[in-house]
Every structure is written in structure tokens, then in C-alpha cells.
PDB file of C-alpha atoms in Angstrom:
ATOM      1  CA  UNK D  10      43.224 139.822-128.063  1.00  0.00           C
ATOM      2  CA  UNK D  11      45.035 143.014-128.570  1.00  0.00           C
ATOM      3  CA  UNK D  12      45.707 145.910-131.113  1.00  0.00           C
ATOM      4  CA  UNK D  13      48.118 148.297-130.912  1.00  0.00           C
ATOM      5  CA  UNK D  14      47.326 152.339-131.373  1.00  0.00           C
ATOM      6  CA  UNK D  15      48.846 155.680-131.804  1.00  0.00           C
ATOM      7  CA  UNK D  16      49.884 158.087-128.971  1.00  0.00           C
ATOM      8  CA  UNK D  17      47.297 158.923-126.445  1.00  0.00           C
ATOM      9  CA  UNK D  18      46.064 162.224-126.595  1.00  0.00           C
ATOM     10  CA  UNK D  19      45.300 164.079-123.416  1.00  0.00           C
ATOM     11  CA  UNK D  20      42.043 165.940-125.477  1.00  0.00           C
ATOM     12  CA  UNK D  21      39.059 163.346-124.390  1.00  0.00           C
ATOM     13  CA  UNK D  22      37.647 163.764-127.702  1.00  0.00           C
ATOM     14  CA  UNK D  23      40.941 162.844-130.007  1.00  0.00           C
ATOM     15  CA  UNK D  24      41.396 160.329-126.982  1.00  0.00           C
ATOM     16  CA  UNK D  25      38.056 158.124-127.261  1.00  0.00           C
ATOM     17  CA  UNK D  26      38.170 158.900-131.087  1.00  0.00           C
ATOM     18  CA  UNK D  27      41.119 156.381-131.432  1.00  0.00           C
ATOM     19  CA  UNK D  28      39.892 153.429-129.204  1.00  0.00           C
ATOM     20  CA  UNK D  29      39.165 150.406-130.341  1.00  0.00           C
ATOM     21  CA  UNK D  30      37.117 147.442-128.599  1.00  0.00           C
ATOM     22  CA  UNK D  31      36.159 143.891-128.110  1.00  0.00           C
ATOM     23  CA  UNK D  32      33.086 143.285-126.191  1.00  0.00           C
ATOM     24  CA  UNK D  33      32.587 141.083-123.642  1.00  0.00           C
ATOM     25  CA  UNK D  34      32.148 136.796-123.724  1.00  0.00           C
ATOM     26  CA  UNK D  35      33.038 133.793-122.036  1.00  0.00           C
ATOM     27  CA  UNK D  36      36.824 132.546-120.485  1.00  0.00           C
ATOM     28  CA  UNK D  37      40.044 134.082-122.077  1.00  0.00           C
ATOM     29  CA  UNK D  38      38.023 134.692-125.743  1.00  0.00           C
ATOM     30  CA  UNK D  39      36.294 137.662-126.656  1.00  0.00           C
ATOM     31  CA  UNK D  40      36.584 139.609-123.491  1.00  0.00           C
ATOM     32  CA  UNK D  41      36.146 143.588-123.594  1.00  0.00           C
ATOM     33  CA  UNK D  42      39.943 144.577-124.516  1.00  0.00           C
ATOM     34  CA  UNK D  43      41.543 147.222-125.723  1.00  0.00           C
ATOM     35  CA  UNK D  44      45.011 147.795-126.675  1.00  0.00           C
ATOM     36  CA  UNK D  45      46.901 150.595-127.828  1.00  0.00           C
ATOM     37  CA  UNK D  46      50.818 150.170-129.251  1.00  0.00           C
ATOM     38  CA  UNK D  47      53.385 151.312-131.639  1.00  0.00           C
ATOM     39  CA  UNK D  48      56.428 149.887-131.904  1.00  0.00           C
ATOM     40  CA  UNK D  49      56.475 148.636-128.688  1.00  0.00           C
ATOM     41  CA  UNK D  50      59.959 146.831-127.432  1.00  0.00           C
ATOM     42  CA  UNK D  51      58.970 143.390-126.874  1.00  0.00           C
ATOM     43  CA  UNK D  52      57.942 143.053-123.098  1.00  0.00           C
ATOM     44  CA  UNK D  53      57.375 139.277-122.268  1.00  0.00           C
ATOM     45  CA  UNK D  54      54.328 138.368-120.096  1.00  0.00           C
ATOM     46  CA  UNK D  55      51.271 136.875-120.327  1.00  0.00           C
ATOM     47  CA  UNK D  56      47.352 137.865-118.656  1.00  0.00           C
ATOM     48  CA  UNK D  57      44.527 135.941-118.851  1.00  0.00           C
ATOM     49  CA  UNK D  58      40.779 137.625-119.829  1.00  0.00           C
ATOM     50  CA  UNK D  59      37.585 136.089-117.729  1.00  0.00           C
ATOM     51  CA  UNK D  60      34.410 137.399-118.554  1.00  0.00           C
ATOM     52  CA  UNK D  61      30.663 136.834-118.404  1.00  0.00           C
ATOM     53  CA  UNK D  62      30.869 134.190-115.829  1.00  0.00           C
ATOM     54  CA  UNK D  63      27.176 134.915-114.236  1.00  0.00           C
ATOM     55  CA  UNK D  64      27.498 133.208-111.227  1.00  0.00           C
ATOM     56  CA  UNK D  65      24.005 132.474-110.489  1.00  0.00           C
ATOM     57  CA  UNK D  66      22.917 131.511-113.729  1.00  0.00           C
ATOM     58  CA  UNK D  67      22.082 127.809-114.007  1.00  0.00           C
ATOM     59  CA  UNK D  68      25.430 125.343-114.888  1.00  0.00           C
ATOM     60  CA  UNK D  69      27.977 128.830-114.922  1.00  0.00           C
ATOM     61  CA  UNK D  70      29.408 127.514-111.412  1.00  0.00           C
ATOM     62  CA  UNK D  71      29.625 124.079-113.012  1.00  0.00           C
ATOM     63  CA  UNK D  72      31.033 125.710-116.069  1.00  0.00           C
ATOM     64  CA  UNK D  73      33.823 128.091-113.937  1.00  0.00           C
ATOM     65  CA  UNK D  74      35.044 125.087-111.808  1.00  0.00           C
ATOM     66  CA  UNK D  75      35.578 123.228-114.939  1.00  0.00           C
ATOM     67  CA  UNK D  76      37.400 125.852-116.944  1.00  0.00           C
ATOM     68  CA  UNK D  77      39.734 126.915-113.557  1.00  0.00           C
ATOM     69  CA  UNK D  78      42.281 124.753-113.885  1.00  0.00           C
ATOM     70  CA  UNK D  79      42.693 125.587-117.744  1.00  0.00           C
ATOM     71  CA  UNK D  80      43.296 129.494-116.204  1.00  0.00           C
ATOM     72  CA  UNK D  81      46.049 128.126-113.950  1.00  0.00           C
ATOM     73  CA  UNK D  82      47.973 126.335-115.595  1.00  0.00           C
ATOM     74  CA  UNK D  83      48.688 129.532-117.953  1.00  0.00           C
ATOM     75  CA  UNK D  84      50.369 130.890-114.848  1.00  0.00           C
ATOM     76  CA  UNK D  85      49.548 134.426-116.118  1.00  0.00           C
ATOM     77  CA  UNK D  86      51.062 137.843-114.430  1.00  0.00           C
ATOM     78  CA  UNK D  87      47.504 138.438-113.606  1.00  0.00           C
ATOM     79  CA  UNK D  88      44.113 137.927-114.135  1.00  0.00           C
ATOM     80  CA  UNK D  89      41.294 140.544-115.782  1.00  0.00           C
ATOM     81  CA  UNK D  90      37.513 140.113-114.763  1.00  0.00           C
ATOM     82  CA  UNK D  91      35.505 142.126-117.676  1.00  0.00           C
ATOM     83  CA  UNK D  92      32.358 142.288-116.165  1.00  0.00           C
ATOM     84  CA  UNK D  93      28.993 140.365-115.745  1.00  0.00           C
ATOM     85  CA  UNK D  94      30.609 138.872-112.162  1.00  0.00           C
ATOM     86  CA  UNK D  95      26.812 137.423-111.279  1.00  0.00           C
ATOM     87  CA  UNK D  96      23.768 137.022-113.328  1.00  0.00           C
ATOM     88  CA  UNK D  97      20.857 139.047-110.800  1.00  0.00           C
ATOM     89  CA  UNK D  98      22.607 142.020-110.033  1.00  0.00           C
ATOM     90  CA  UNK D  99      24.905 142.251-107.211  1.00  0.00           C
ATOM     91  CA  UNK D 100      21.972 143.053-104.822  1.00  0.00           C
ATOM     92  CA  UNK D 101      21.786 138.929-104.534  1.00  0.00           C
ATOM     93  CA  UNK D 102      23.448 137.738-101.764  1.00  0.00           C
ATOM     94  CA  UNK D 103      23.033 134.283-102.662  1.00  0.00           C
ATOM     95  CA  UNK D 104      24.778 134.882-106.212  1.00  0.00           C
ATOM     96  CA  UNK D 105      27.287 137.524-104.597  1.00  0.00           C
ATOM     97  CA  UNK D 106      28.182 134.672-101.887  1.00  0.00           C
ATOM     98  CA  UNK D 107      28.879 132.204-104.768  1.00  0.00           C
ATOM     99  CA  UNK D 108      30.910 134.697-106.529  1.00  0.00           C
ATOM    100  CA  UNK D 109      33.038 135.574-103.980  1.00  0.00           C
ATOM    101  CA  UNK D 110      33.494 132.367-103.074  1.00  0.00           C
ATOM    102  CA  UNK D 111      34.194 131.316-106.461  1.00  0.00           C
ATOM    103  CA  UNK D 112      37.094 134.160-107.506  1.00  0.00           C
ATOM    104  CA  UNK D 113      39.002 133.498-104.429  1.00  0.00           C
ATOM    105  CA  UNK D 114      40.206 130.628-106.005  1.00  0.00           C
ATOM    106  CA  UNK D 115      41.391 132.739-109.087  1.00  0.00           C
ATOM    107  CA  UNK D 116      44.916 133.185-108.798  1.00  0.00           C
ATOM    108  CA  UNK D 117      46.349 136.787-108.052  1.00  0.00           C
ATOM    109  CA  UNK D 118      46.818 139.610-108.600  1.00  0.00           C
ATOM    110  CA  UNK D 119      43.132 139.594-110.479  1.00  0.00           C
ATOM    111  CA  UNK D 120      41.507 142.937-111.345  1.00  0.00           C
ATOM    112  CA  UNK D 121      37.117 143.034-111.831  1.00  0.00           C
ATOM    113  CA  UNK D 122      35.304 145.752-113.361  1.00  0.00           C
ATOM    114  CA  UNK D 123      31.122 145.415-113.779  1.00  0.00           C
ATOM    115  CA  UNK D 124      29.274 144.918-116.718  1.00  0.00           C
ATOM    116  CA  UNK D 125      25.514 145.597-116.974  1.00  0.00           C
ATOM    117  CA  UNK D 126      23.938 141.926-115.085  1.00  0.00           C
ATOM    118  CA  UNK D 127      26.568 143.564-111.964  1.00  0.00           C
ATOM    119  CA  UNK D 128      25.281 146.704-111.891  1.00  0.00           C
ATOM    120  CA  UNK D 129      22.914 147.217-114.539  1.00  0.00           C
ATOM    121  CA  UNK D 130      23.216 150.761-116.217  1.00  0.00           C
ATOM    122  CA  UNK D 131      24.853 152.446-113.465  1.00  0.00           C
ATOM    123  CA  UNK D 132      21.705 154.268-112.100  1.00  0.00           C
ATOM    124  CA  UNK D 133      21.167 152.733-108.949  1.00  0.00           C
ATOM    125  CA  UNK D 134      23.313 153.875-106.355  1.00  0.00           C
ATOM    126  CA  UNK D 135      23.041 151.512-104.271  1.00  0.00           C
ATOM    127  CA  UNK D 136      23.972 148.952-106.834  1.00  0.00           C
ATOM    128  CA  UNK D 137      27.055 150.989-107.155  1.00  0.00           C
ATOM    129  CA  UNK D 138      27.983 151.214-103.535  1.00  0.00           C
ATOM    130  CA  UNK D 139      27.503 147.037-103.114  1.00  0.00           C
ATOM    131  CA  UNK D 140      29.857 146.759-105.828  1.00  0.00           C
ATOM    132  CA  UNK D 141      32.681 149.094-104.591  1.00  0.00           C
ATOM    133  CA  UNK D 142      32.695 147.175-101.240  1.00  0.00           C
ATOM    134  CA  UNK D 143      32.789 144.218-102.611  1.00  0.00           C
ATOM    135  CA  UNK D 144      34.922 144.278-105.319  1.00  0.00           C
ATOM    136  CA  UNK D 145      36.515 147.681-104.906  1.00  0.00           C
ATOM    137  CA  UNK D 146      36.199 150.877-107.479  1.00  0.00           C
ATOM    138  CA  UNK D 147      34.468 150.802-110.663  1.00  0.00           C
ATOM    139  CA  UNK D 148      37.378 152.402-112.840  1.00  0.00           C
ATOM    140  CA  UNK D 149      40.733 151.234-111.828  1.00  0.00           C
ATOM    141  CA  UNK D 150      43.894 151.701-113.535  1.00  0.00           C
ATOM    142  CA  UNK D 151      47.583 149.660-112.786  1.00  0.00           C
ATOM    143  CA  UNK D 152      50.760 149.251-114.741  1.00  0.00           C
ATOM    144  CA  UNK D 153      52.766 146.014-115.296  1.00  0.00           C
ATOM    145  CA  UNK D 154      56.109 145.454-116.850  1.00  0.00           C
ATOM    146  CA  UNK D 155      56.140 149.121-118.543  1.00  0.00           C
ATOM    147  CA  UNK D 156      52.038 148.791-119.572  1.00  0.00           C
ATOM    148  CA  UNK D 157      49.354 150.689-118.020  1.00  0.00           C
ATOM    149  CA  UNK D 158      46.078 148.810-118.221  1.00  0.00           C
ATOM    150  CA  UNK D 159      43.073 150.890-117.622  1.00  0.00           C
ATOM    151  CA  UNK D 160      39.683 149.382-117.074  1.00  0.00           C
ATOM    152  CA  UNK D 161      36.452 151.106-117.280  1.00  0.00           C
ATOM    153  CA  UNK D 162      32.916 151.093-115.898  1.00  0.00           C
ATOM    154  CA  UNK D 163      30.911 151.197-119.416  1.00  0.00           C
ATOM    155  CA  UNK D 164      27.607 150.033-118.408  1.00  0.00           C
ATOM    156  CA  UNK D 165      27.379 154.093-116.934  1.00  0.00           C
ATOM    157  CA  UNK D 166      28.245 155.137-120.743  1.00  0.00           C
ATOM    158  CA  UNK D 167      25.323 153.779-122.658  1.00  0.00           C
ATOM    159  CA  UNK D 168      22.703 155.630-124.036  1.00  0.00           C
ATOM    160  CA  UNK D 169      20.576 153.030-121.822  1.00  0.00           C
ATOM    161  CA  UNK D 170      22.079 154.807-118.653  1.00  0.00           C
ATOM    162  CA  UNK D 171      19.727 157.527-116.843  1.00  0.00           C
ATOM    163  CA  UNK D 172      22.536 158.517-114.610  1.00  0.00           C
ATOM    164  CA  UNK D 173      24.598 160.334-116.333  1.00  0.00           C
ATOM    165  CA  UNK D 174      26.809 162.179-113.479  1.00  0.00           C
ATOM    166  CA  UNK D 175      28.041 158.757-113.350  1.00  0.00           C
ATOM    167  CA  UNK D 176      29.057 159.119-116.918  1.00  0.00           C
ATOM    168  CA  UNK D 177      30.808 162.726-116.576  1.00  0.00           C
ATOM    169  CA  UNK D 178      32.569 161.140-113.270  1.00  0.00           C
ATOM    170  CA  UNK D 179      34.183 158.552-115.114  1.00  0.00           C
ATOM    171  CA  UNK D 180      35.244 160.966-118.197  1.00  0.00           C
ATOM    172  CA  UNK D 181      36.368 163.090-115.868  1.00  0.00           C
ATOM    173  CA  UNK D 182      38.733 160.104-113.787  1.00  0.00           C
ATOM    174  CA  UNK D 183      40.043 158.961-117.663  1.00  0.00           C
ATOM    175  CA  UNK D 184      40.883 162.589-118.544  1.00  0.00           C
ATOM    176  CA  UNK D 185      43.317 162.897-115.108  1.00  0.00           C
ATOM    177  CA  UNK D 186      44.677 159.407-115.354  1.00  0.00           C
ATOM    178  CA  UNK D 187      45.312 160.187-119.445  1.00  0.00           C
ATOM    179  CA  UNK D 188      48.209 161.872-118.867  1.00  0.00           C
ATOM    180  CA  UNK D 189      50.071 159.538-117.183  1.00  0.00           C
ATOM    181  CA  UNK D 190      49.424 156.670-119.406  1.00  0.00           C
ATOM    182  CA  UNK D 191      52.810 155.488-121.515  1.00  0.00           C
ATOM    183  CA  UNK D 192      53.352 156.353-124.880  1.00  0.00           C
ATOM    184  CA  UNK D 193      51.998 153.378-126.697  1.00  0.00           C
ATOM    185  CA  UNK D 194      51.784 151.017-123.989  1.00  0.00           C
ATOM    186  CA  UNK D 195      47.929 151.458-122.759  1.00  0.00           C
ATOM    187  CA  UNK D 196      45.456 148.554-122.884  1.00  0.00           C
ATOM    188  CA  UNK D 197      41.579 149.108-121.755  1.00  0.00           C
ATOM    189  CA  UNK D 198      39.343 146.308-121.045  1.00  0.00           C
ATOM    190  CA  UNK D 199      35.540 146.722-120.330  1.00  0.00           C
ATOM    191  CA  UNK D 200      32.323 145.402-120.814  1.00  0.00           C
ATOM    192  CA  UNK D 201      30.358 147.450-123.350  1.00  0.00           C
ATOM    193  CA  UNK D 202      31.913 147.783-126.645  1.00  0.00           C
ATOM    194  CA  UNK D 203      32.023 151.288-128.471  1.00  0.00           C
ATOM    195  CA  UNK D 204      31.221 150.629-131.875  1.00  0.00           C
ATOM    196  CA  UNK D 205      27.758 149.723-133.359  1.00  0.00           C
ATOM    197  CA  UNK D 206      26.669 146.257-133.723  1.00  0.00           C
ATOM    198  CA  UNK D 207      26.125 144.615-136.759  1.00  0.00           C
ATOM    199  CA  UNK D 208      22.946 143.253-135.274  1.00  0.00           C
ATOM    200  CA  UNK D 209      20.441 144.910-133.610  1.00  0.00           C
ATOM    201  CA  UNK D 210      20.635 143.746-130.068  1.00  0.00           C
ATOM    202  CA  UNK D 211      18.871 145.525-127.318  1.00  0.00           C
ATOM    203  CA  UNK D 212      20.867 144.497-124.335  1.00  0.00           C
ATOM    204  CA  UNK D 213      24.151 145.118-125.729  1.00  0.00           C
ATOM    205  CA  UNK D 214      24.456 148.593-126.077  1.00  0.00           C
ATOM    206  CA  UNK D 215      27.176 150.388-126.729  1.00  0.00           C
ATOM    207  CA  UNK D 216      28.395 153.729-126.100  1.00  0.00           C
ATOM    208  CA  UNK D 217      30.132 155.161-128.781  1.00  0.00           C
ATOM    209  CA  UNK D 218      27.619 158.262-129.069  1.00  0.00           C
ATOM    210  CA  UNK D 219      29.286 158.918-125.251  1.00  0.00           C
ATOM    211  CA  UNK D 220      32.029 159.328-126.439  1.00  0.00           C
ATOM    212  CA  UNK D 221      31.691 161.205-129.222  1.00  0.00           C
ATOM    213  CA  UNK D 222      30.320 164.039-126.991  1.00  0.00           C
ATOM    214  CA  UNK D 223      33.405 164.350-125.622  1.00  0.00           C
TER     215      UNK D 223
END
């Protein structure tokens, strides 16, 4: 679930030149992580990864009530969301009622960021807007026990993406928060991994020519 990488560089290129990902899947598995460490002093807690649940999609309710308890009874620090929160786009209020109603019984503290069936590639505003006042901002950033987690919008990064203000926005947050983030203690976790697939699949882009630009 995590690697462990050099020190972060506050140059955006050097910076997204040493990331590494996972891209996103079901409960606790394959989730969009990334983690960064050297030599870390053990730090003991656990987090659990959610991801992909598409509320909305037939059986994933079914499927999320089932696999709940399983996520409690890890009795994790907290709890990451990596995206794909509903399967129609946040624009459906019948799937964004179910979803809401779903997470609140995900214990806290529990941190969401979209993935592309949320928002889809990040070029319609309004998509953007539901999501922020829903689930709150699409990059957010928070430390625990010494680590700074840091998780990222990456559906905007794509080459599928038209909007790409959106893109430069969210370089633009990573480069201020960089600074700040400890020595060898950063962990990402998104939705759209940065590395080319071995497979040729259109709807899971990724967006490592993004950040080679920068």
C-alpha cells in the first residue's frame, strides 16, 4: 500500500518526477496511493483506503453495507475516499443522496477526493462546484502523527481534460503546499495513476505527460 521516496523537492518538475502511484479499485486494495519515505522512525498507526464505491451502480450499496463492518473493526486513525464516490456524476441527486447517506456511517475523521465517474475530467464547472459543497475542496492536504498526506484532484490532469486552468490551479496549490511537506514523511492518494498502462484502456487515463510539463 505504500512506498517510501527521497526528499521532496520544492522544483514541480524534480517533484512529480519522483512520484510513484497506485491507481484506483475497490475497499482497502489497490486504491490511488502514494507514499514517499526514507528512513522514517517507526510511527505506529493504521488508515484504511476506500475507493471506487459507485454508489448508484447496481449491487455497490449492497456491496458497501456488506464490506462496512470489515472497515470498522480495523479501527483506523482515519479513513481515505480515492475517488469514484457515485457512478453518474455528482449532478444525480438520487446517487448523491445515497452517497451521503451511505459515508456518514464511515467512521471519522474520513477524507474524499473525486475521481473521473464524480466529476468527470474536471471541465464542467458546475460539476466542480456540486462537489466542493458537498464534499468540500478538491485538493486537500492534513498531517497525522508526523505524516503529511496530500490528496489530489487527477481527473483535471489527464490529457482527456479540456480544462486545463483547472490543471495549472492545482500545480500551482501542490507547488505552495510543497514546501511544507516533511522530509520523507509525504503520502499522496488519488484517482488517476501517473504512469502508462500496460493495457490500452481508454477510460483510465493517466497523466504522467502533465506532469512532465512541469
Amino acid at each position: 500500500m505504500s512506498e517510501k521516496p527521497p526528499q521532496i523537492s520544492t522544483s514541480r518538475r524534480r517533484f512529480l518526477k519522483s512520484t510513484l502511484v497506485g491507481s484506483g479499485s475497490i475497499l482497502t486494495g489497490l486504491a490511488a496511493i502514494d507514499a514517499f519515505a526514507k528512513d522514517p522512525a517507526p510511527v505506529d498507526f493504521k488508515f484504511v483506503v476506500i475507493s471506487d464505491t459507485h454508489f448508484g451502480h447496481p449491487g455497490d450499496i449492497k456491496r458497501f453495507y456488506r464490506a462496512l463492518p470489515f472497515v470498522k473493526r480495523e479501527k483506523a486513525d482515519f479513513i481515505l475516499h480515492t475517488g469514484d464516490v457515485v457512478n453518474d456524476h455528482v449532478s444525480n441527486k438520487g446517487e448523491l443522496r445515497a452517497a451521503k447517506r451511505a459515508l456518514r456511517r464511515v467512521p471519522k475523521p474520513f477524507y474524499v477526493i473525486p475521481g473521473n465517474h464524480d466529476v468527470g475530467w474536471s471541465d464542467d464547472r458546475h460539476l466542480l462546484e456540486i462537489w466542493s459543497k458537498t464534499f468540500g475542496p478538491t485538493e486537500i492536504s492534513f498531517t497525522h502523527k508526523g505524516w503529511t498526506f496530500v490528496g489530489l484532484n487527477t481527473t483535471a490532469l489527464t490529457e482527456r481534460t479540456k480544462n486545463k486552468s483547472e490543471e495549472d490551479r492545482i500545480f500551482a496549490w501542490l507547488e505552495i503546499q510543497a514546501p511544507a511537506f516533511p522530509k520523507g514523511r509525504t503520502i499522496f492518494f488519488y484517482h488517476m495513476p501517473n504512469y502508462k498502462l500496460p493495457v490500452n484502456w481508454s477510460w483510465l487515463p493517466d497523466w504522467s505527460e502533465s506532469a512532465k510539463r512541469r
